[in-house]
mmCIF file of C-alpha atoms in Angstrom:
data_model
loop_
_atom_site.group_PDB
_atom_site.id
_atom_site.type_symbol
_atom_site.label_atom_id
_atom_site.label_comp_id
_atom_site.label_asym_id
_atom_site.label_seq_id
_atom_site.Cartn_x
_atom_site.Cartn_y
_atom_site.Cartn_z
ATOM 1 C CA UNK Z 1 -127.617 120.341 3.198
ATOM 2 C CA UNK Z 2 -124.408 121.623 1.671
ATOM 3 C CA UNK Z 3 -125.750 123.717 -1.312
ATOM 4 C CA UNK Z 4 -123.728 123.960 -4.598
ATOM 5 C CA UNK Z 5 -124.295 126.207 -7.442
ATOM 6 C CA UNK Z 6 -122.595 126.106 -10.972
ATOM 7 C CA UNK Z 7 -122.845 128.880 -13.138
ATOM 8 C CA UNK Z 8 -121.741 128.500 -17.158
ATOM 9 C CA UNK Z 9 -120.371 131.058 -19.023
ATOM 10 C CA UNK Z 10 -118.755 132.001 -22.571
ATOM 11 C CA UNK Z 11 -115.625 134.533 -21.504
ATOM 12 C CA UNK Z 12 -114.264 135.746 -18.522
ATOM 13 C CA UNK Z 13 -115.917 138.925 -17.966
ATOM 14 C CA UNK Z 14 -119.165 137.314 -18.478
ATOM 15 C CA UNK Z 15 -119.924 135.712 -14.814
ATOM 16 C CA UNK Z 16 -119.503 139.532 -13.519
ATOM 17 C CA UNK Z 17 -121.634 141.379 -15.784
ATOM 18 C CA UNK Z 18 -124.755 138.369 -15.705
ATOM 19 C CA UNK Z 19 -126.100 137.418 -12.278
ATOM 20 C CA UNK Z 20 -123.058 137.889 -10.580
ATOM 21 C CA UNK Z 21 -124.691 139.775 -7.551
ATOM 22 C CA UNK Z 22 -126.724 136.324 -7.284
ATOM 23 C CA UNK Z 23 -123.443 134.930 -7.047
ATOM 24 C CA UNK Z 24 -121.970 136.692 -4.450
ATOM 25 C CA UNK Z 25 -125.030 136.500 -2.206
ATOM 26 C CA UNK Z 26 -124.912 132.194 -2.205
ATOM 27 C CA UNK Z 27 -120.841 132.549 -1.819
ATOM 28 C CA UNK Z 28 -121.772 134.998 1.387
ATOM 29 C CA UNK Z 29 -124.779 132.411 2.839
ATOM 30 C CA UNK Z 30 -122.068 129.724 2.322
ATOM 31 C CA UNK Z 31 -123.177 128.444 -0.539
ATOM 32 C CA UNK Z 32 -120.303 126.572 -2.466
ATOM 33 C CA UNK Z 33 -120.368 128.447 -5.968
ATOM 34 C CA UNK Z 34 -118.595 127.107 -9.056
ATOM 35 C CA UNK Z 35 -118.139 129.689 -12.053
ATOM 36 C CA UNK Z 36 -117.243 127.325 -15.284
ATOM 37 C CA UNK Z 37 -115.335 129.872 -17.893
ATOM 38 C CA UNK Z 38 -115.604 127.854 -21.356
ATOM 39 C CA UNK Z 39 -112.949 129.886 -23.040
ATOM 40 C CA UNK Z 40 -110.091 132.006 -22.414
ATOM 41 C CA UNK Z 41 -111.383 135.000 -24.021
ATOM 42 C CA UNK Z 42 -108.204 135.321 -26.353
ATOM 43 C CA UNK Z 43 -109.908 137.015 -29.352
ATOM 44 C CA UNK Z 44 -111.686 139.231 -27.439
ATOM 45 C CA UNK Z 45 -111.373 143.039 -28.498
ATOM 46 C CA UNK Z 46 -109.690 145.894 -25.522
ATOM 47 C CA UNK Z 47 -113.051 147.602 -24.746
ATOM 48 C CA UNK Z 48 -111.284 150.176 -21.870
ATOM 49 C CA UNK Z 49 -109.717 152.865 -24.035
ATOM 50 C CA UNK Z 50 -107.447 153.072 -20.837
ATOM 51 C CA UNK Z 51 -106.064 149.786 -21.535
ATOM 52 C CA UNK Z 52 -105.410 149.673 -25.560
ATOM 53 C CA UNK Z 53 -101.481 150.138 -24.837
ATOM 54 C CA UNK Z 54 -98.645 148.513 -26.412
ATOM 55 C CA UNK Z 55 -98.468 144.913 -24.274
ATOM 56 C CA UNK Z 56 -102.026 144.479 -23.826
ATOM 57 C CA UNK Z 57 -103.329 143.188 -26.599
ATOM 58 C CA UNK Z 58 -99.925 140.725 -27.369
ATOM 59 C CA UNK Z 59 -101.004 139.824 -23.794
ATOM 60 C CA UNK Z 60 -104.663 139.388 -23.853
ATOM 61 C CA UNK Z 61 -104.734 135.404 -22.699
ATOM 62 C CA UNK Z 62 -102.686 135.888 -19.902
ATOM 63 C CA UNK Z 63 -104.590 139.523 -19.003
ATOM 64 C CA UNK Z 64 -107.949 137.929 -19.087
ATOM 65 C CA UNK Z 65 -106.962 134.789 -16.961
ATOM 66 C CA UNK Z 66 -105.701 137.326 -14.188
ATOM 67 C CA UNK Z 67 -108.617 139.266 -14.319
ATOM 68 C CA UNK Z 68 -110.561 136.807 -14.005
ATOM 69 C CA UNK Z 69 -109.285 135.310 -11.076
ATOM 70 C CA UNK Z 70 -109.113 139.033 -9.161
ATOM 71 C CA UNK Z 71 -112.876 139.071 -10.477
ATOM 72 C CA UNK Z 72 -113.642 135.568 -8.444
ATOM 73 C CA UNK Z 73 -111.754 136.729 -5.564
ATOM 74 C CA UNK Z 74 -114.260 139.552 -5.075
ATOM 75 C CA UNK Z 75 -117.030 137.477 -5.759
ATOM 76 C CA UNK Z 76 -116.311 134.807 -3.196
ATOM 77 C CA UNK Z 77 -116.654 131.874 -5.335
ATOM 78 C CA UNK Z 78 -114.553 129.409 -7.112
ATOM 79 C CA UNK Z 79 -113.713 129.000 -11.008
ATOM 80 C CA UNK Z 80 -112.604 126.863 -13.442
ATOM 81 C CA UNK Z 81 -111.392 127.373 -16.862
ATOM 82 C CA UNK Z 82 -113.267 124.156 -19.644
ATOM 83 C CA UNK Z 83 -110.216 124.823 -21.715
ATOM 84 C CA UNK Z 84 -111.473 126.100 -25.237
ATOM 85 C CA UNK Z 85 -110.237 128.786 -27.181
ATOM 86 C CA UNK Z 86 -112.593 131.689 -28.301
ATOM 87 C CA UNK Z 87 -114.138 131.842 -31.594
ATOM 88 C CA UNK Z 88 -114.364 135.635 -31.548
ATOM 89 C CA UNK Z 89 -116.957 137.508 -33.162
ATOM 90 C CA UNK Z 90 -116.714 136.813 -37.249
ATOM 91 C CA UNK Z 91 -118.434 139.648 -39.531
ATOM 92 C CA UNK Z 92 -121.710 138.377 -41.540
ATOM 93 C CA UNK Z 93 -120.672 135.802 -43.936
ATOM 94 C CA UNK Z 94 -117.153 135.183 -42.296
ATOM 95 C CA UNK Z 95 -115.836 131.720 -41.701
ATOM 96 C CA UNK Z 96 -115.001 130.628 -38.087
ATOM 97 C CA UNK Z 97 -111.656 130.373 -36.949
ATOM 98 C CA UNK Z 98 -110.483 126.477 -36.920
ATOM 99 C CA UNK Z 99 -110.453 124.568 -33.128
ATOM 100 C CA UNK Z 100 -112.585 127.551 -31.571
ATOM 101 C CA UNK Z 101 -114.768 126.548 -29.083
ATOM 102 C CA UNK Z 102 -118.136 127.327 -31.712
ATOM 103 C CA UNK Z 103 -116.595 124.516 -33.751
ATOM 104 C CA UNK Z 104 -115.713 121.965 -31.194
ATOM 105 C CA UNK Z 105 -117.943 118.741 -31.426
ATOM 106 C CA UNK Z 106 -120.963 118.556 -29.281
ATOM 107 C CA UNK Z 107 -120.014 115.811 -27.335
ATOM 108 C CA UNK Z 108 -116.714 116.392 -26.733
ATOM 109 C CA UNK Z 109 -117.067 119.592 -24.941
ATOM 110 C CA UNK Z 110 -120.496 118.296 -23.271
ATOM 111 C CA UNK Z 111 -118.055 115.547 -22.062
ATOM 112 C CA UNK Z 112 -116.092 118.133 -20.523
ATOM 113 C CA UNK Z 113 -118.423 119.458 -18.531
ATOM 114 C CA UNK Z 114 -120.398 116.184 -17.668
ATOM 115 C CA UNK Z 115 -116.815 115.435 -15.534
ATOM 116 C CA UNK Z 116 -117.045 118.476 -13.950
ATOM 117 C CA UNK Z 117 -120.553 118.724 -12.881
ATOM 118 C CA UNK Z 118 -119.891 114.590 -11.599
ATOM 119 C CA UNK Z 119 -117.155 115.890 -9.225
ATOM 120 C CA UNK Z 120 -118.851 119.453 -8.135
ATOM 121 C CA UNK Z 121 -122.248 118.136 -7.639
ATOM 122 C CA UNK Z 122 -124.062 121.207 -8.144
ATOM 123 C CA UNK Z 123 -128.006 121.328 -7.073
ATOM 124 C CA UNK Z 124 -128.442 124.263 -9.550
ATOM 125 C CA UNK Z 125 -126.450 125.023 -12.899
ATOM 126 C CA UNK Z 126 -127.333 128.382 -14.282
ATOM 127 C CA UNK Z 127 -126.442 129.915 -18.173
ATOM 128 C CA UNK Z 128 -127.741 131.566 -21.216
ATOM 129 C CA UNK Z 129 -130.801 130.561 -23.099
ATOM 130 C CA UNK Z 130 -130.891 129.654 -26.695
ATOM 131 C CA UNK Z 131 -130.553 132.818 -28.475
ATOM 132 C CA UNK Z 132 -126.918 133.022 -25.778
ATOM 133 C CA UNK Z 133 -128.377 136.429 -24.288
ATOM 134 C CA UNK Z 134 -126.810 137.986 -27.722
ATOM 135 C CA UNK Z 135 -125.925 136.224 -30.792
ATOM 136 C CA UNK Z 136 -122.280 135.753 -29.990
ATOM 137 C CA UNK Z 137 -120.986 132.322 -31.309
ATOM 138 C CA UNK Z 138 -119.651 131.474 -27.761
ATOM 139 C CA UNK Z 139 -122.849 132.145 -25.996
ATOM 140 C CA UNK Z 140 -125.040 130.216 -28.187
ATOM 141 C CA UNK Z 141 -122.526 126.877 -27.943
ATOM 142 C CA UNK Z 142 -122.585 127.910 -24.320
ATOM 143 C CA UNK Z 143 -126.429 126.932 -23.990
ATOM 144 C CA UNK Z 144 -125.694 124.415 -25.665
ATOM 145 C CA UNK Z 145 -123.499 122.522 -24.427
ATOM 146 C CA UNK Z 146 -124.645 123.007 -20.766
ATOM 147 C CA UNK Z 147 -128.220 121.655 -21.696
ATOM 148 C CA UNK Z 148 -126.444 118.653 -23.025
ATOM 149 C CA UNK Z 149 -123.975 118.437 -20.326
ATOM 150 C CA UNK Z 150 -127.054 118.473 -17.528
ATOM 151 C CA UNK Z 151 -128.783 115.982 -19.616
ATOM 152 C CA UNK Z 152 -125.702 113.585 -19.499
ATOM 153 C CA UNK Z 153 -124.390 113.899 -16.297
ATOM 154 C CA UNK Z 154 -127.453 112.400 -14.525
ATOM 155 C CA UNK Z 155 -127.579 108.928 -17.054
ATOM 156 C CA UNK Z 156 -125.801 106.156 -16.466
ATOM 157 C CA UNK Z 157 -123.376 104.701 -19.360
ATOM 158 C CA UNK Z 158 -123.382 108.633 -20.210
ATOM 159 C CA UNK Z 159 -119.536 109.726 -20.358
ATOM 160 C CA UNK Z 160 -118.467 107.091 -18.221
ATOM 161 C CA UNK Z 161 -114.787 108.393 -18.132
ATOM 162 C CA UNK Z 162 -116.107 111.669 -16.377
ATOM 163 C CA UNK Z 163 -116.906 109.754 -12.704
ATOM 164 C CA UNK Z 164 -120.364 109.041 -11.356
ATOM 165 C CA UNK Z 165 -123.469 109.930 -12.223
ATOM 166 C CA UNK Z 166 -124.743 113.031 -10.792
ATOM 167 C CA UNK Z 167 -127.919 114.631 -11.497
ATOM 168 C CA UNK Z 168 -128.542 118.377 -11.096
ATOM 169 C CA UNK Z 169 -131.876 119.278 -9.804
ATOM 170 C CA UNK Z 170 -132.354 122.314 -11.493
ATOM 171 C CA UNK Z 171 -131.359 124.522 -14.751
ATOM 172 C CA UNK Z 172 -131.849 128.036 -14.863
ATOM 173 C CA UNK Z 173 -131.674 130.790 -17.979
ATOM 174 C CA UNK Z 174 -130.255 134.219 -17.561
ATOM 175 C CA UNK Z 175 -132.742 136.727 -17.817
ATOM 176 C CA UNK Z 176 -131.094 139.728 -17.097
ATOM 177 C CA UNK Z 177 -130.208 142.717 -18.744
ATOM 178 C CA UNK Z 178 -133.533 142.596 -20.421
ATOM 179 C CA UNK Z 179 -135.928 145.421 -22.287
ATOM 180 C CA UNK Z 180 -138.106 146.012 -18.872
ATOM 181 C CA UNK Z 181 -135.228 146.496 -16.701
ATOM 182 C CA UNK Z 182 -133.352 149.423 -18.978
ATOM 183 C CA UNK Z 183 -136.781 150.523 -19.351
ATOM 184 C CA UNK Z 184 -137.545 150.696 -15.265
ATOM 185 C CA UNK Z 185 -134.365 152.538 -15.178
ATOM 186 C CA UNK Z 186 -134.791 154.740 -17.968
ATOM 187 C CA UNK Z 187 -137.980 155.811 -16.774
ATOM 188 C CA UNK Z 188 -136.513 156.227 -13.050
ATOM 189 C CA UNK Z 189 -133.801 158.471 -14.242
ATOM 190 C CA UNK Z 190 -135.473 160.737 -16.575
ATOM 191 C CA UNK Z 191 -138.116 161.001 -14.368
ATOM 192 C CA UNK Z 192 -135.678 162.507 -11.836
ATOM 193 C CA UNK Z 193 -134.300 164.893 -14.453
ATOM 194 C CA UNK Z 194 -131.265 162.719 -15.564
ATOM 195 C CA UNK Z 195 -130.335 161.293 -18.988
ATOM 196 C CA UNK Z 196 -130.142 157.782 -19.140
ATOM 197 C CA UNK Z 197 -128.330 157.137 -21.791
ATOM 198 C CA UNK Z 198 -130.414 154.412 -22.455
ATOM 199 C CA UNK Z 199 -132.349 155.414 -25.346
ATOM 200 C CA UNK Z 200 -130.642 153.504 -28.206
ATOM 201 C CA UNK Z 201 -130.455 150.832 -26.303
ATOM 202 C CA UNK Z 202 -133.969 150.728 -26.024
ATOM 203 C CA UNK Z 203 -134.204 151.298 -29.503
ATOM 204 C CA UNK Z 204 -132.471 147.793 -30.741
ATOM 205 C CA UNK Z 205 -134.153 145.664 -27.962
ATOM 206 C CA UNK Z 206 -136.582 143.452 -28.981
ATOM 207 C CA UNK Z 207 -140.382 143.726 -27.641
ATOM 208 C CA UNK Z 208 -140.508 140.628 -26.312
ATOM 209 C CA UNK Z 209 -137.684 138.919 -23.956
ATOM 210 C CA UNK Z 210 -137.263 135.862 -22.066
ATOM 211 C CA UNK Z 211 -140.100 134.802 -19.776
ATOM 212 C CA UNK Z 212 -138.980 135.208 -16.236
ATOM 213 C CA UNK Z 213 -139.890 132.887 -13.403
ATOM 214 C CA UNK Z 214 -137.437 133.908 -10.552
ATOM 215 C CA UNK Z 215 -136.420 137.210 -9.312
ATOM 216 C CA UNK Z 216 -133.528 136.788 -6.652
ATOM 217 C CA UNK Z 217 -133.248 139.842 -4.427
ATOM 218 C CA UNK Z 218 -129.438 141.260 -4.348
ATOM 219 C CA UNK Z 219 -129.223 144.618 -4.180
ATOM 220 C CA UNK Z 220 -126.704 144.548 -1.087
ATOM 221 C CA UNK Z 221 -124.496 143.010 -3.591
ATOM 222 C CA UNK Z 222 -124.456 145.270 -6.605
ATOM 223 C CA UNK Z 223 -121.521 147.102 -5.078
ATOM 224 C CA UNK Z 224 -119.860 143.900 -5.185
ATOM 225 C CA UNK Z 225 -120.669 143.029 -8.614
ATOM 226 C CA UNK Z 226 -119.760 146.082 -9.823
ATOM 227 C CA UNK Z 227 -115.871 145.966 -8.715
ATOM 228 C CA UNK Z 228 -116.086 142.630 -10.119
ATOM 229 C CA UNK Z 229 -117.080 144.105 -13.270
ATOM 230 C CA UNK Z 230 -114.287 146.560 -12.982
ATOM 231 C CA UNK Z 231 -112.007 143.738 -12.301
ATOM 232 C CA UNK Z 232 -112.194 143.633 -15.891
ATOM 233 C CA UNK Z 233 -110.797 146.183 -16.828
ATOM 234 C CA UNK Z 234 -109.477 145.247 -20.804
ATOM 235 C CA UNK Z 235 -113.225 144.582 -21.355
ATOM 236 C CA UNK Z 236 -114.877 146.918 -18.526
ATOM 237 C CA UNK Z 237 -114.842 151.359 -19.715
ATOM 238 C CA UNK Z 238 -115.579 152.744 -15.775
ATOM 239 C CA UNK Z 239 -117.031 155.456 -17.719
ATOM 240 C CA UNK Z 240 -119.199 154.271 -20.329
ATOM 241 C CA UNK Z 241 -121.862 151.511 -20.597
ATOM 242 C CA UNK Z 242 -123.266 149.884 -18.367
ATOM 243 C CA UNK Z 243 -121.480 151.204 -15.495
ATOM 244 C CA UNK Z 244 -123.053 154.531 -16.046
ATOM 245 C CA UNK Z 245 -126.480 154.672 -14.497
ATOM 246 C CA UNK Z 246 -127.475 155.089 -10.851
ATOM 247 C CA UNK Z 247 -127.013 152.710 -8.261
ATOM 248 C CA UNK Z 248 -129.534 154.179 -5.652
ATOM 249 C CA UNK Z 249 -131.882 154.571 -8.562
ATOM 250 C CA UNK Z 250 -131.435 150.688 -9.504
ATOM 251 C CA UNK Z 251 -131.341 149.480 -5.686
ATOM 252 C CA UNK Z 252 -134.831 150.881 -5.709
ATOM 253 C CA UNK Z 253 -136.781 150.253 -8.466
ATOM 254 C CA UNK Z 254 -134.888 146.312 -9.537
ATOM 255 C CA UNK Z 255 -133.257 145.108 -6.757
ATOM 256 C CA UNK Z 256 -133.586 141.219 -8.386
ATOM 257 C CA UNK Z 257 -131.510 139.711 -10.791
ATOM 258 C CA UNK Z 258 -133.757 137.176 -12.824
ATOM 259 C CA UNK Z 259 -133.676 133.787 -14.500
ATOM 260 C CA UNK Z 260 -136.060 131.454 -16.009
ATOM 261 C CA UNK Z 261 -136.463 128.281 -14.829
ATOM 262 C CA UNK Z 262 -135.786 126.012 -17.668
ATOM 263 C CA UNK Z 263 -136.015 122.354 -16.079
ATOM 264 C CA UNK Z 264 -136.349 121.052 -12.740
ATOM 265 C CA UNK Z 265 -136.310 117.519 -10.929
ATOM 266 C CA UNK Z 266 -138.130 118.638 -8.007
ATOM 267 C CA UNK Z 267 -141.703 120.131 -7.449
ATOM 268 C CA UNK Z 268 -141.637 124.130 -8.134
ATOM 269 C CA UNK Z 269 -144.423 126.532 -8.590
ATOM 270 C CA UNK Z 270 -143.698 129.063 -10.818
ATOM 271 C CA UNK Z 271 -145.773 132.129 -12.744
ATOM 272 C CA UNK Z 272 -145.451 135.536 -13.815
ATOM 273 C CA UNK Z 273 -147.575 136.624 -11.179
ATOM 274 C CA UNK Z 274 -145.854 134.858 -8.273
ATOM 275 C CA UNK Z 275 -142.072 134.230 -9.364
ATOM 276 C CA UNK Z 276 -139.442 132.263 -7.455
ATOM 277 C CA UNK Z 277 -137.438 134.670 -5.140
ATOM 278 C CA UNK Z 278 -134.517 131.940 -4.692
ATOM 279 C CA UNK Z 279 -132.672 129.381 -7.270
ATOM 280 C CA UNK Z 280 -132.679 126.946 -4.457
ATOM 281 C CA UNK Z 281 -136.400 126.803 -4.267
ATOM 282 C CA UNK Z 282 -137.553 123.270 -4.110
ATOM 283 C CA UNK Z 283 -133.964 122.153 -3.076
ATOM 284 C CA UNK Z 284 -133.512 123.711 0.542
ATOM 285 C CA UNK Z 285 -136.624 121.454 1.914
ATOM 286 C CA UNK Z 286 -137.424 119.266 -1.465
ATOM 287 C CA UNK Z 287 -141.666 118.539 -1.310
ATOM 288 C CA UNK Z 288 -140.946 114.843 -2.695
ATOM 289 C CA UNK Z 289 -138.364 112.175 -2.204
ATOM 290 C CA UNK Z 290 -135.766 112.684 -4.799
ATOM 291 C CA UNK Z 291 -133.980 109.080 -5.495
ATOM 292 C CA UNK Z 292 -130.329 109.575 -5.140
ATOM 293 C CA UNK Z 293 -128.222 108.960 -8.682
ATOM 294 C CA UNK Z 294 -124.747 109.061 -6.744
ATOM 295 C CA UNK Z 295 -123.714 109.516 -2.994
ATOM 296 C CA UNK Z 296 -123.595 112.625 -1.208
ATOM 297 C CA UNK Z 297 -121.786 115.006 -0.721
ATOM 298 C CA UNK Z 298 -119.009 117.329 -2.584
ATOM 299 C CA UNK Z 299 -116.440 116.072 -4.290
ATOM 300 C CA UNK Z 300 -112.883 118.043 -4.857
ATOM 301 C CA UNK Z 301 -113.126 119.802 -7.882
ATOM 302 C CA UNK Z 302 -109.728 119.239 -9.961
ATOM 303 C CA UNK Z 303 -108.184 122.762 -11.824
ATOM 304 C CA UNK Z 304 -111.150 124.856 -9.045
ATOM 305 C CA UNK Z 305 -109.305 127.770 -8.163
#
């Protein structure tokens, strides 16, 4: 079977800095990975003091869009801009911007993606939960137009300008980045005498995170995800943030990246105690005849980089 994965995101920036070591260990088995960039990131702030120059910022669109694509040339994988613009970040109490993505009806950009999910044919899609892994406007319309979008793309009469139907097997959450896993590394590092610089990070989390299911092991592509990151580098400070800790240290004690499984169309065991170790679980050698909602095989994916 010719696997296919399809992971959602917000901004370009995003795919590297969630599961994107998952990514480039299916792109490096041979699995055909499709990253689906719902925005262009254009009101997204210069987060590298290095790169707040004069030109940057007039530039950002066309900055972002080559970063990305250096970003999924490291990674291995494929991508594909939806074609909204960003809503930014408003303060409390501020309107958002008119024809940003937040704004854009439902169906409509559901529709988008129903057409390209019909002509990918991913097994797996992958992207944020409800809460959009932080309460950016972007993230949140993320979730929720992919949950729509894998609803749809499986129902006949659904979007029937988008091509065939195609059902997706399985829809994963991203869980990482969570409380535990600054708090396994905060704990490594201090332990070993070194400041984490974790503590108010610690301090804002929330108790209680997303319930995880899967833990995919990765660690042999960290180093990978991390030039990706860097890749980025009007959104990516090499010296601050998250690209500050230990690598050895996080190699050893969380070598996973994590998801929850959110729905799935073939038979899966999953608990806390005994968690998934691969998103293709269930879809390499499926336990039950799944009936077949549009012929095999992958289709060419039109604007796929």
């Amino acid at each position: 079977m010719n696997l296919r994965l399809m992971s959602v995101h917000a901004h370009p920036d995003d795919e590297s800095s969630k599961g994107a070591a998952t990514l480039a260990k299916y792109a490096a088995e041979g699995v055909e990975v499709l990253v689906v960039t719902c925005t262009g990131g254009e009101r997204g702030d210069v987060l590298n003091p290095a790169m707040d120059r004069p030109g940057v910022r007039e530039n950002l669109a066309a900055i972002r869009r080559a970063e990305m694509a250096e970003a999924r040339r490291i990674l291995g994988v494929r991508q594909h801009f939806l074609g909204f613009v960003d809503s930014g970040l408003p303060a409390p109490g501020e309107p958002l911007p008119d024809g940003c993505f937040a704004l854009a009806p439902l169906e409509e950009a559901a529709g988008r993606l129903v057409g390209l999910i019909r002509s990918f044919r991913p097994h797996v899609v992958v992207t944020y939960d409800e809460t959009g892994g932080y309460p950016h406007p972007d993230h949140i319309r993320t979730h929720q137009v992919t949950v729509a979008a894998f609803d749809a793309a499986g129902e006949v009469g659904r979007h029937p300008e988008a091509g065939a139907p195609w059902r997706p097997l399985k829809l994963y959450y991203q869980g990482g980045l969570s409380r535990p896993w600054f708090q396994a590394l905060h704990d490594a590092m201090t332990a070993r005498g070194m400041d984490s610089g974790m503590r108010e990070v610690l301090a804002e989390l929330p108790a209680v995170g997303l319930e995880i299911t899967t833990r995919v092991p990765c660690a042999e592509h960290f180093a990978t995800r991390d030039r990706a990151l860097l890749a980025h580098a009007t959104q990516i400070d090499p010296n601050a943030g998250f690209m500050l800790h230990d690598r050895d240290i996080e190699r050893e004690v969380w070598p996973t990246e994590d998801y929850r499984l959110a729905r799935s169309h073939v038979d899966v065991e999953v608990d806390g105690a005994t968690p998934e170790d691969d998103l293709f679980a269930g879809v390499r050698r499926p336990r039950r005849p799944q009936r077949p909602t549009a012929a095999a095989g992958a289709a060419a994916c039109p604007g796929c980089e």
